[in-house]
Amino acid sequence: MRRPDQQSLRTPAELSAEAVLAPYLRAQAGDFLRSLRLHREHSAPTDPGAHGAEEATRALRRSARRISATLHTFKGLVEPGWADQLRAELAWLSGTLAREHACSTRLTRLLEALHQLSGPALPAARASSAGAAAGDGKDRAALSVGAARAGALLERQLTLARTRAHSAALQALGSSRFHAVADAVALLASEVPLAAADQESGVDALLGPAERAEQRLIGAVAALPADESSEPYNEAHDALWHQTRLLLRLHRYAHEVVRGAPDPVLVAPVHALDLHRDAAEAATAAASAARTPRIAPATAYALGVLHADQRHEVEAARGLFRESWPFAAVRAS
């Protein structure tokens, strides 16, 4: 199942788990603490800009994801009770901090799509070849009328969601729960509680979990619906793709631990699955807005067109993933 040009996950020598896993976790914990310090500096009342705080928040989330994923993949090499608790707390923190950015990204994406859809002509992919010219003028007029109101509705809804997410993030960062997480990460930066039996274990102790993470990912990709059965509006398939994205993340981080660097061939598949998530969530937001009581028919029509557009973006992202997936040639053999 391995692509032909990929070497097995190896380290240069027979290193112990402590010599590979512990430095990685300590480095990520150090990045987490530095990001936290920067966030506090940029969140001070004397700092007029929010860009620095946003960058620090993203860095916090990156470190939290890597620590959590590593504790998950290599859970047999660390003290299980400590690892499970810290992993759960980091997942809570990362998810809480991600919501505000997700709302902003979703609003920008939807407003840009509305602007494009209400431009001079409907996209060719949305029009039928027979009688398209006759209906285009009517559709264009209805879409133009509804697009502005649809955009205003989305802006109200998602701005409110973003404000609530921002408040939740600030509350989380000031909570005793977060301070406990920060204290645990600070301890991790100096000492990694490895399982006593595995501190001197050889490289196979690292390769086994990394290979299992890779095989789970390959299995998830193989279980994705084939091209010929793809249905752009079948949102029931989204969960399989979202799960594949999470498994790809675990595989990427395991590769970083064992090989000491990211795998460059995974850049394109990661990008494709990120696009898939963004488009799927944007489509859900458009559909939710369309269910708002007492909206005008033209507004509902514009939101319906927007939903369809984002579902086509979902399908395009799936195609992009299939084209960039490095195991495709081996799976086809």
Tab-separated table of C-alpha atoms in Angstrom:
chain	number	residue	atom	x	y	z
A	1	MET	CA	0.000	0.000	0.000
A	2	ARG	CA	2.983	2.300	0.245
A	3	ARG	CA	3.726	4.653	-2.629
A	4	PRO	CA	6.873	3.477	-4.466
A	5	ASP	CA	9.066	6.513	-3.778
A	6	GLN	CA	8.422	6.608	-0.050
A	7	GLN	CA	10.914	5.059	2.340
A	8	SER	CA	9.710	3.391	5.479
A	9	LEU	CA	9.532	5.613	8.511
A	10	ARG	CA	13.042	5.375	9.958
A	11	THR	CA	15.360	7.208	12.260
A	12	PRO	CA	19.075	7.379	11.472
A	13	ALA	CA	20.052	5.020	14.286
A	14	GLU	CA	18.546	2.791	16.935
A	15	LEU	CA	17.338	5.646	19.125
A	16	SER	CA	15.339	5.187	22.273
A	17	ALA	CA	11.809	6.516	22.536
A	18	GLU	CA	13.071	8.963	25.122
A	19	ALA	CA	15.675	10.351	22.716
A	20	VAL	CA	13.091	10.998	19.964
A	21	LEU	CA	9.681	11.510	21.557
A	22	ALA	CA	10.668	13.537	24.613
A	23	PRO	CA	12.581	16.279	22.713
A	24	TYR	CA	9.688	16.674	20.269
A	25	LEU	CA	7.135	17.099	23.044
A	26	ARG	CA	9.415	19.478	24.952
A	27	ALA	CA	9.889	21.586	21.814
A	28	GLN	CA	6.148	21.798	21.183
A	29	ALA	CA	5.530	22.675	24.818
A	30	GLY	CA	8.128	25.452	24.540
A	31	ASP	CA	6.385	26.792	21.412
A	32	PHE	CA	3.080	26.726	23.278
A	33	LEU	CA	4.465	28.760	26.174
A	34	ARG	CA	6.119	31.307	23.867
A	35	SER	CA	2.862	31.718	21.944
A	36	LEU	CA	0.993	32.207	25.197
A	37	ARG	CA	3.411	34.932	26.254
A	38	LEU	CA	3.019	36.695	22.893
A	39	HIS	CA	-0.754	36.436	23.129
A	40	ARG	CA	-0.733	38.112	26.535
A	41	GLU	CA	1.522	40.880	25.251
A	42	HIS	CA	-0.637	41.589	22.202
A	43	SER	CA	-3.864	41.342	24.179
A	44	ALA	CA	-2.827	44.102	26.560
A	45	PRO	CA	-4.940	47.307	26.455
A	46	THR	CA	-1.861	49.264	25.292
A	47	ASP	CA	-1.584	47.137	22.135
A	48	PRO	CA	-3.811	48.760	19.461
A	49	GLY	CA	-3.651	45.949	16.918
A	50	ALA	CA	-5.324	42.526	16.918
A	51	HIS	CA	-3.107	40.917	14.257
A	52	GLY	CA	-0.421	39.936	16.747
A	53	ALA	CA	-2.963	38.314	19.061
A	54	GLU	CA	-4.454	36.374	16.142
A	55	GLU	CA	-1.035	35.079	15.100
A	56	ALA	CA	-0.268	34.078	18.673
A	57	THR	CA	-3.610	32.276	18.923
A	58	ARG	CA	-2.904	30.318	15.733
A	59	ALA	CA	0.535	29.371	17.085
A	60	LEU	CA	-1.067	28.240	20.358
A	61	ARG	CA	-3.464	26.040	18.431
A	62	ARG	CA	-0.663	24.566	16.281
A	63	SER	CA	1.339	23.546	19.325
A	64	ALA	CA	-1.735	22.227	21.144
A	65	ARG	CA	-2.713	20.088	18.144
A	66	ARG	CA	0.767	18.598	17.849
A	67	ILE	CA	1.063	17.780	21.525
A	68	SER	CA	-2.426	16.270	21.609
A	69	ALA	CA	-1.900	14.222	18.421
A	70	THR	CA	1.473	12.938	19.594
A	71	LEU	CA	0.046	11.854	22.938
A	72	HIS	CA	-2.716	10.060	21.031
A	73	THR	CA	-0.503	8.242	18.515
A	74	PHE	CA	2.269	7.306	20.943
A	75	LYS	CA	0.028	6.804	23.983
A	76	GLY	CA	1.691	3.485	24.768
A	77	LEU	CA	4.999	5.266	25.431
A	78	VAL	CA	3.745	7.823	27.965
A	79	GLU	CA	1.931	7.592	31.263
A	80	PRO	CA	-1.658	6.905	30.131
A	81	GLY	CA	-3.641	8.742	32.811
A	82	TRP	CA	-1.613	11.931	32.468
A	83	ALA	CA	-1.635	11.757	28.658
A	84	ASP	CA	-5.399	11.203	28.345
A	85	GLN	CA	-6.216	14.119	30.628
A	86	LEU	CA	-3.825	16.550	28.950
A	87	ARG	CA	-4.958	15.485	25.487
A	88	ALA	CA	-8.605	16.121	26.366
A	89	GLU	CA	-7.808	19.543	27.805
A	90	LEU	CA	-5.739	20.551	24.778
A	91	ALA	CA	-8.561	19.450	22.468
A	92	TRP	CA	-10.966	21.667	24.444
A	93	LEU	CA	-8.580	24.621	24.223
A	94	SER	CA	-7.808	24.211	20.520
A	95	GLY	CA	-11.493	23.857	19.650
A	96	THR	CA	-12.478	26.898	21.688
A	97	LEU	CA	-9.779	29.083	20.134
A	98	ALA	CA	-10.605	27.892	16.606
A	99	ARG	CA	-14.229	29.061	16.544
A	100	GLU	CA	-13.627	32.768	16.144
A	101	HIS	CA	-11.218	32.278	13.245
A	102	ALA	CA	-13.626	29.801	11.626
A	103	CYS	CA	-16.500	32.317	11.755
A	104	SER	CA	-14.363	35.043	10.179
A	105	THR	CA	-13.095	32.741	7.448
A	106	ARG	CA	-16.585	31.450	6.703
A	107	LEU	CA	-18.063	34.946	6.428
A	108	THR	CA	-15.305	36.112	4.073
A	109	ARG	CA	-15.708	33.024	1.915
A	110	LEU	CA	-19.482	33.364	1.629
A	111	LEU	CA	-19.476	37.100	0.888
A	112	GLU	CA	-16.837	36.643	-1.814
A	113	ALA	CA	-18.837	33.795	-3.343
A	114	LEU	CA	-22.016	35.888	-3.322
A	115	HIS	CA	-20.180	38.708	-5.059
A	116	GLN	CA	-18.940	36.361	-7.774
A	117	LEU	CA	-22.312	34.674	-8.220
A	118	SER	CA	-24.154	37.976	-8.600
A	119	GLY	CA	-21.663	39.267	-11.189
A	120	PRO	CA	-22.237	39.819	-14.927
A	121	ALA	CA	-23.151	36.204	-15.698
A	122	LEU	CA	-24.066	33.018	-13.911
A	123	PRO	CA	-21.209	30.487	-13.794
A	124	ALA	CA	-21.375	28.086	-16.711
A	125	ALA	CA	-21.455	25.068	-14.390
A	126	ARG	CA	-24.756	26.255	-12.939
A	127	ALA	CA	-26.597	26.706	-16.258
A	128	SER	CA	-27.975	24.019	-18.571
A	129	SER	CA	-26.877	24.007	-22.197
A	130	ALA	CA	-30.464	24.003	-23.521
A	131	GLY	CA	-32.408	27.183	-22.991
A	132	ALA	CA	-29.764	28.680	-20.735
A	133	ALA	CA	-29.840	32.079	-22.421
A	134	ALA	CA	-33.610	32.412	-22.050
A	135	GLY	CA	-33.600	31.779	-18.308
A	136	ASP	CA	-30.354	33.529	-17.484
A	137	GLY	CA	-31.795	37.025	-17.443
A	138	LYS	CA	-34.594	36.102	-15.065
A	139	ASP	CA	-32.253	34.164	-12.775
A	140	ARG	CA	-29.735	36.999	-12.835
A	141	ALA	CA	-32.368	39.538	-11.807
A	142	ALA	CA	-33.625	37.369	-8.931
A	143	LEU	CA	-30.095	36.672	-7.744
A	144	SER	CA	-29.077	40.327	-7.900
A	145	VAL	CA	-32.071	41.335	-5.806
A	146	GLY	CA	-31.473	38.688	-3.176
A	147	ALA	CA	-27.660	38.712	-2.996
A	148	ALA	CA	-27.353	41.966	-1.066
A	149	ARG	CA	-29.947	40.923	1.493
A	150	ALA	CA	-28.447	37.452	1.756
A	151	GLY	CA	-25.030	38.981	2.380
A	152	ALA	CA	-26.416	41.259	5.081
A	153	LEU	CA	-28.178	38.316	6.748
A	154	LEU	CA	-25.025	36.189	6.711
A	155	GLU	CA	-22.989	39.091	8.052
A	156	ARG	CA	-25.367	39.573	10.972
A	157	GLN	CA	-25.494	35.904	11.836
A	158	LEU	CA	-21.796	35.119	11.488
A	159	THR	CA	-20.643	38.362	13.109
A	160	LEU	CA	-22.802	37.487	16.115
A	161	ALA	CA	-21.334	33.978	16.154
A	162	ARG	CA	-17.808	35.410	15.892
A	163	THR	CA	-18.449	37.823	18.762
A	164	ARG	CA	-19.711	35.005	20.944
A	165	ALA	CA	-16.718	32.841	19.978
A	166	HIS	CA	-14.355	35.703	20.831
A	167	SER	CA	-15.961	36.106	24.243
A	168	ALA	CA	-15.777	32.363	24.835
A	169	ALA	CA	-12.074	32.347	23.900
A	170	LEU	CA	-11.303	35.231	26.262
A	171	GLN	CA	-13.248	33.527	29.030
A	172	ALA	CA	-11.399	30.266	28.414
A	173	LEU	CA	-7.985	31.938	28.458
A	174	GLY	CA	-8.787	33.563	31.786
A	175	SER	CA	-10.241	30.457	33.412
A	176	SER	CA	-8.696	28.261	36.059
A	177	ARG	CA	-9.100	25.354	33.637
A	178	PHE	CA	-6.779	27.029	31.147
A	179	HIS	CA	-4.249	27.910	33.836
A	180	ALA	CA	-4.158	24.240	34.786
A	181	VAL	CA	-3.489	23.327	31.149
A	182	ALA	CA	-0.718	25.926	30.923
A	183	ASP	CA	0.853	24.566	34.103
A	184	ALA	CA	0.765	21.025	32.708
A	185	VAL	CA	2.389	22.153	29.468
A	186	ALA	CA	5.037	24.061	31.440
A	187	LEU	CA	5.919	20.848	33.263
A	188	LEU	CA	6.002	19.024	29.925
A	189	ALA	CA	8.552	21.530	28.641
A	190	SER	CA	10.992	20.342	31.283
A	191	GLU	CA	10.046	16.709	31.844
A	192	VAL	CA	8.100	14.223	29.710
A	193	PRO	CA	6.471	11.466	31.810
A	194	LEU	CA	7.328	8.475	29.657
A	195	ALA	CA	6.108	5.037	30.638
A	196	ALA	CA	8.880	3.461	32.708
A	197	ALA	CA	9.063	0.304	30.600
A	198	ASP	CA	9.508	2.237	27.352
A	199	GLN	CA	12.090	4.854	28.218
A	200	GLU	CA	14.886	2.682	26.819
A	201	SER	CA	12.867	0.987	24.089
A	202	GLY	CA	14.266	1.005	20.586
A	203	VAL	CA	13.088	2.639	17.419
A	204	ASP	CA	10.454	-0.055	16.788
A	205	ALA	CA	8.453	1.374	19.674
A	206	LEU	CA	8.103	4.562	17.625
A	207	LEU	CA	7.742	2.972	14.198
A	208	GLY	CA	4.873	0.718	15.237
A	209	PRO	CA	2.455	3.497	16.291
A	210	ALA	CA	3.519	5.672	13.338
A	211	GLU	CA	2.868	2.854	10.878
A	212	ARG	CA	-0.515	2.149	12.449
A	213	ALA	CA	-1.464	5.814	12.077
A	214	GLU	CA	-0.469	5.598	8.414
A	215	GLN	CA	-2.496	2.433	7.831
A	216	ARG	CA	-5.594	3.930	9.477
A	217	LEU	CA	-5.297	6.866	7.095
A	218	ILE	CA	-4.894	4.617	4.048
A	219	GLY	CA	-7.928	2.607	5.108
A	220	ALA	CA	-10.019	5.746	5.541
A	221	VAL	CA	-9.076	7.007	2.081
A	222	ALA	CA	-9.895	3.620	0.559
A	223	ALA	CA	-13.334	3.781	2.187
A	224	LEU	CA	-14.203	7.155	0.647
A	225	PRO	CA	-16.976	7.051	-1.984
A	226	ALA	CA	-15.629	6.522	-5.509
A	227	ASP	CA	-15.809	9.227	-8.186
A	228	GLU	CA	-18.657	7.546	-10.005
A	229	SER	CA	-20.808	7.506	-6.844
A	230	SER	CA	-20.072	11.104	-5.861
A	231	GLU	CA	-23.066	13.277	-5.119
A	232	PRO	CA	-22.276	16.971	-4.496
A	233	TYR	CA	-25.410	17.484	-2.397
A	234	ASN	CA	-25.061	14.318	-0.327
A	235	GLU	CA	-23.875	15.873	2.912
A	236	ALA	CA	-23.957	12.466	4.599
A	237	HIS	CA	-20.579	11.776	2.953
A	238	ASP	CA	-18.958	14.812	4.581
A	239	ALA	CA	-18.278	12.976	7.849
A	240	LEU	CA	-16.076	10.406	6.068
A	241	TRP	CA	-13.997	13.190	4.545
A	242	HIS	CA	-13.717	15.094	7.821
A	243	GLN	CA	-12.539	11.906	9.542
A	244	THR	CA	-9.946	11.406	6.814
A	245	ARG	CA	-8.690	14.930	7.417
A	246	LEU	CA	-8.208	14.190	11.121
A	247	LEU	CA	-6.389	10.931	10.376
A	248	LEU	CA	-4.151	12.725	7.895
A	249	ARG	CA	-3.244	15.202	10.633
A	250	LEU	CA	-2.285	12.350	12.985
A	251	HIS	CA	-0.144	10.778	10.271
A	252	ARG	CA	1.586	14.076	9.471
A	253	TYR	CA	2.515	14.726	13.068
A	254	ALA	CA	3.704	11.145	13.590
A	255	HIS	CA	5.952	11.619	10.566
A	256	GLU	CA	7.348	14.786	12.140
A	257	VAL	CA	8.152	12.905	15.347
A	258	VAL	CA	9.860	9.924	13.731
A	259	ARG	CA	11.537	11.581	10.752
A	260	GLY	CA	12.165	14.970	12.353
A	261	ALA	CA	10.525	16.953	9.513
A	262	PRO	CA	7.172	17.251	7.695
A	263	ASP	CA	6.521	15.097	4.628
A	264	PRO	CA	6.393	17.516	1.639
A	265	VAL	CA	4.193	15.223	-0.472
A	266	LEU	CA	1.349	15.710	2.014
A	267	VAL	CA	1.114	19.478	1.507
A	268	ALA	CA	-1.337	19.248	-1.407
A	269	PRO	CA	-3.667	16.627	0.162
A	270	VAL	CA	-3.774	18.638	3.393
A	271	HIS	CA	-4.676	21.776	1.448
A	272	ALA	CA	-7.427	19.923	-0.439
A	273	LEU	CA	-9.028	18.594	2.734
A	274	ASP	CA	-8.852	22.025	4.351
A	275	LEU	CA	-10.686	23.439	1.335
A	276	HIS	CA	-13.225	20.623	1.642
A	277	ARG	CA	-13.908	21.436	5.280
A	278	ASP	CA	-14.230	25.168	4.591
A	279	ALA	CA	-16.628	24.652	1.677
A	280	ALA	CA	-18.752	22.104	3.556
A	281	GLU	CA	-19.068	24.370	6.592
A	282	ALA	CA	-19.849	27.370	4.390
A	283	ALA	CA	-22.588	25.393	2.633
A	284	THR	CA	-24.067	24.478	6.017
A	285	ALA	CA	-24.030	28.140	7.064
A	286	ALA	CA	-25.811	29.149	3.843
A	287	ALA	CA	-28.452	26.454	4.347
A	288	SER	CA	-28.936	27.527	7.964
A	289	ALA	CA	-29.409	31.152	6.920
A	290	ALA	CA	-31.967	30.079	4.322
A	291	ARG	CA	-34.065	28.590	7.133
A	292	THR	CA	-34.365	31.975	8.843
A	293	PRO	CA	-38.086	32.713	9.362
A	294	ARG	CA	-39.827	35.330	7.220
A	295	ILE	CA	-37.007	36.058	4.764
A	296	ALA	CA	-37.919	37.312	1.305
A	297	PRO	CA	-38.119	34.777	-1.557
A	298	ALA	CA	-35.297	36.546	-3.411
A	299	THR	CA	-33.073	36.238	-0.332
A	300	ALA	CA	-33.885	32.549	0.019
A	301	TYR	CA	-33.145	32.050	-3.686
A	302	ALA	CA	-29.743	33.729	-3.383
A	303	LEU	CA	-28.885	31.598	-0.371
A	304	GLY	CA	-29.952	28.479	-2.272
A	305	VAL	CA	-27.645	29.381	-5.161
A	306	LEU	CA	-24.878	30.069	-2.658
A	307	HIS	CA	-25.430	26.697	-1.004
A	308	ALA	CA	-25.254	24.961	-4.382
A	309	ASP	CA	-22.068	26.833	-5.245
A	310	GLN	CA	-20.362	25.748	-2.021
A	311	ARG	CA	-21.447	22.136	-2.499
A	312	HIS	CA	-19.806	22.230	-5.937
A	313	GLU	CA	-16.700	23.574	-4.195
A	314	VAL	CA	-16.904	20.572	-1.873
A	315	GLU	CA	-16.859	18.237	-4.855
A	316	ALA	CA	-13.995	20.157	-6.465
A	317	ALA	CA	-11.955	19.797	-3.263
A	318	ARG	CA	-12.607	16.056	-3.261
A	319	GLY	CA	-11.333	15.828	-6.814
A	320	LEU	CA	-8.258	17.842	-5.898
A	321	PHE	CA	-7.546	15.481	-3.022
A	322	ARG	CA	-7.841	12.413	-5.235
A	323	GLU	CA	-5.444	13.933	-7.765
A	324	SER	CA	-2.850	14.810	-5.122
A	325	TRP	CA	-3.140	11.723	-2.908
A	326	PRO	CA	0.350	10.114	-3.072
A	327	PHE	CA	-0.904	6.566	-2.555
A	328	ALA	CA	-3.262	6.688	-5.569
A	329	ALA	CA	-0.917	4.882	-7.978
A	330	VAL	CA	-0.405	2.032	-5.549
A	331	ARG	CA	-4.128	1.728	-4.755
A	332	ALA	CA	-4.900	1.521	-8.469
A	333	SER	CA	-2.459	-1.338	-9.046
